[in-house]
PDB file of C-alpha atoms in Angstrom:
ATOM      1  CA  UNK A 211      -3.474  17.159  -0.849  1.00 59.00           C
ATOM      2  CA  UNK A 212      -1.730  20.283   0.469  1.00 76.00           C
ATOM      3  CA  UNK A 213       1.257  21.294  -1.643  1.00 81.00           C
ATOM      4  CA  UNK A 214       3.501  21.214   1.428  1.00 83.00           C
ATOM      5  CA  UNK A 215       2.764  17.521   2.016  1.00 75.00           C
ATOM      6  CA  UNK A 216       3.043  16.657  -1.666  1.00 73.00           C
ATOM      7  CA  UNK A 217       6.460  18.335  -1.764  1.00 78.00           C
ATOM      8  CA  UNK A 218       7.578  16.319   1.266  1.00 76.00           C
ATOM      9  CA  UNK A 219       6.407  13.087  -0.325  1.00 73.00           C
ATOM     10  CA  UNK A 220       8.107  13.977  -3.614  1.00 74.00           C
ATOM     11  CA  UNK A 221      11.326  14.614  -1.727  1.00 71.00           C
ATOM     12  CA  UNK A 222      10.947  11.511   0.412  1.00 70.00           C
ATOM     13  CA  UNK A 223      10.190   9.087  -2.414  1.00 69.00           C
ATOM     14  CA  UNK A 224      11.563  11.018  -5.366  1.00 66.00           C
ATOM     15  CA  UNK A 225      15.331  11.254  -5.309  1.00 57.00           C
ATOM     16  CA  UNK A 226      18.033   9.273  -3.534  1.00 52.00           C
ATOM     17  CA  UNK A 227      19.752  12.351  -2.154  1.00 52.00           C
ATOM     18  CA  UNK A 228      16.641  13.144  -0.119  1.00 50.00           C
ATOM     19  CA  UNK A 229      16.512   9.607   1.283  1.00 55.00           C
ATOM     20  CA  UNK A 230      19.645  10.507   3.225  1.00 53.00           C
ATOM     21  CA  UNK A 231      17.451  12.851   5.269  1.00 61.00           C
ATOM     22  CA  UNK A 232      16.543  11.280   8.566  1.00 69.00           C
ATOM     23  CA  UNK A 233      13.130   9.848   9.207  1.00 71.00           C
ATOM     24  CA  UNK A 234      12.950  12.012  12.338  1.00 75.00           C
ATOM     25  CA  UNK A 235      13.104  15.140  10.193  1.00 80.00           C
ATOM     26  CA  UNK A 236      10.323  13.799   7.996  1.00 81.00           C
ATOM     27  CA  UNK A 237       8.272  12.902  11.061  1.00 81.00           C
ATOM     28  CA  UNK A 238       8.770  16.297  12.680  1.00 86.00           C
ATOM     29  CA  UNK A 239       7.579  17.965   9.466  1.00 86.00           C
ATOM     30  CA  UNK A 240       4.446  15.806   9.469  1.00 87.00           C
ATOM     31  CA  UNK A 241       3.822  16.689  13.134  1.00 90.00           C
ATOM     32  CA  UNK A 242       4.283  20.374  12.327  1.00 91.00           C
ATOM     33  CA  UNK A 243       1.693  20.147   9.531  1.00 89.00           C
ATOM     34  CA  UNK A 244      -0.595  18.149  11.801  1.00 90.00           C
ATOM     35  CA  UNK A 245      -0.347  20.829  14.488  1.00 91.00           C
ATOM     36  CA  UNK A 246      -1.215  23.531  11.958  1.00 90.00           C
ATOM     37  CA  UNK A 247      -4.286  21.553  10.898  1.00 89.00           C
ATOM     38  CA  UNK A 248      -5.317  21.076  14.548  1.00 90.00           C
ATOM     39  CA  UNK A 249      -4.868  24.783  15.251  1.00 89.00           C
ATOM     40  CA  UNK A 250      -6.945  25.568  12.184  1.00 88.00           C
ATOM     41  CA  UNK A 251      -9.820  23.262  13.168  1.00 88.00           C
ATOM     42  CA  UNK A 252      -9.755  24.634  16.727  1.00 88.00           C
ATOM     43  CA  UNK A 253      -9.938  28.169  15.338  1.00 86.00           C
ATOM     44  CA  UNK A 254     -12.875  27.155  13.159  1.00 85.00           C
ATOM     45  CA  UNK A 255     -14.727  25.741  16.190  1.00 85.00           C
ATOM     46  CA  UNK A 256     -14.086  28.914  18.186  1.00 85.00           C
ATOM     47  CA  UNK A 257     -15.235  31.013  15.241  1.00 83.00           C
ATOM     48  CA  UNK A 258     -18.458  29.022  14.809  1.00 83.00           C
ATOM     49  CA  UNK A 259     -19.101  28.923  18.553  1.00 79.00           C
ATOM     50  CA  UNK A 260     -18.571  32.651  18.928  1.00 65.00           C
ATOM     51  CA  UNK A 261     -21.216  33.595  16.358  1.00 56.00           C
TER      52      UNK A 261
END
């Protein structure tokens, strides 16, 4: 599990202070990570296809 996601989960489930953070913020972070992963896999495909 990427450290970034683990940190988010620790924050989300770990302490009560963090539970005050909105779910939208949590969701947007997940989408951001998801986009990075998609960009990465697209880059990999381009890289493999271009060789």
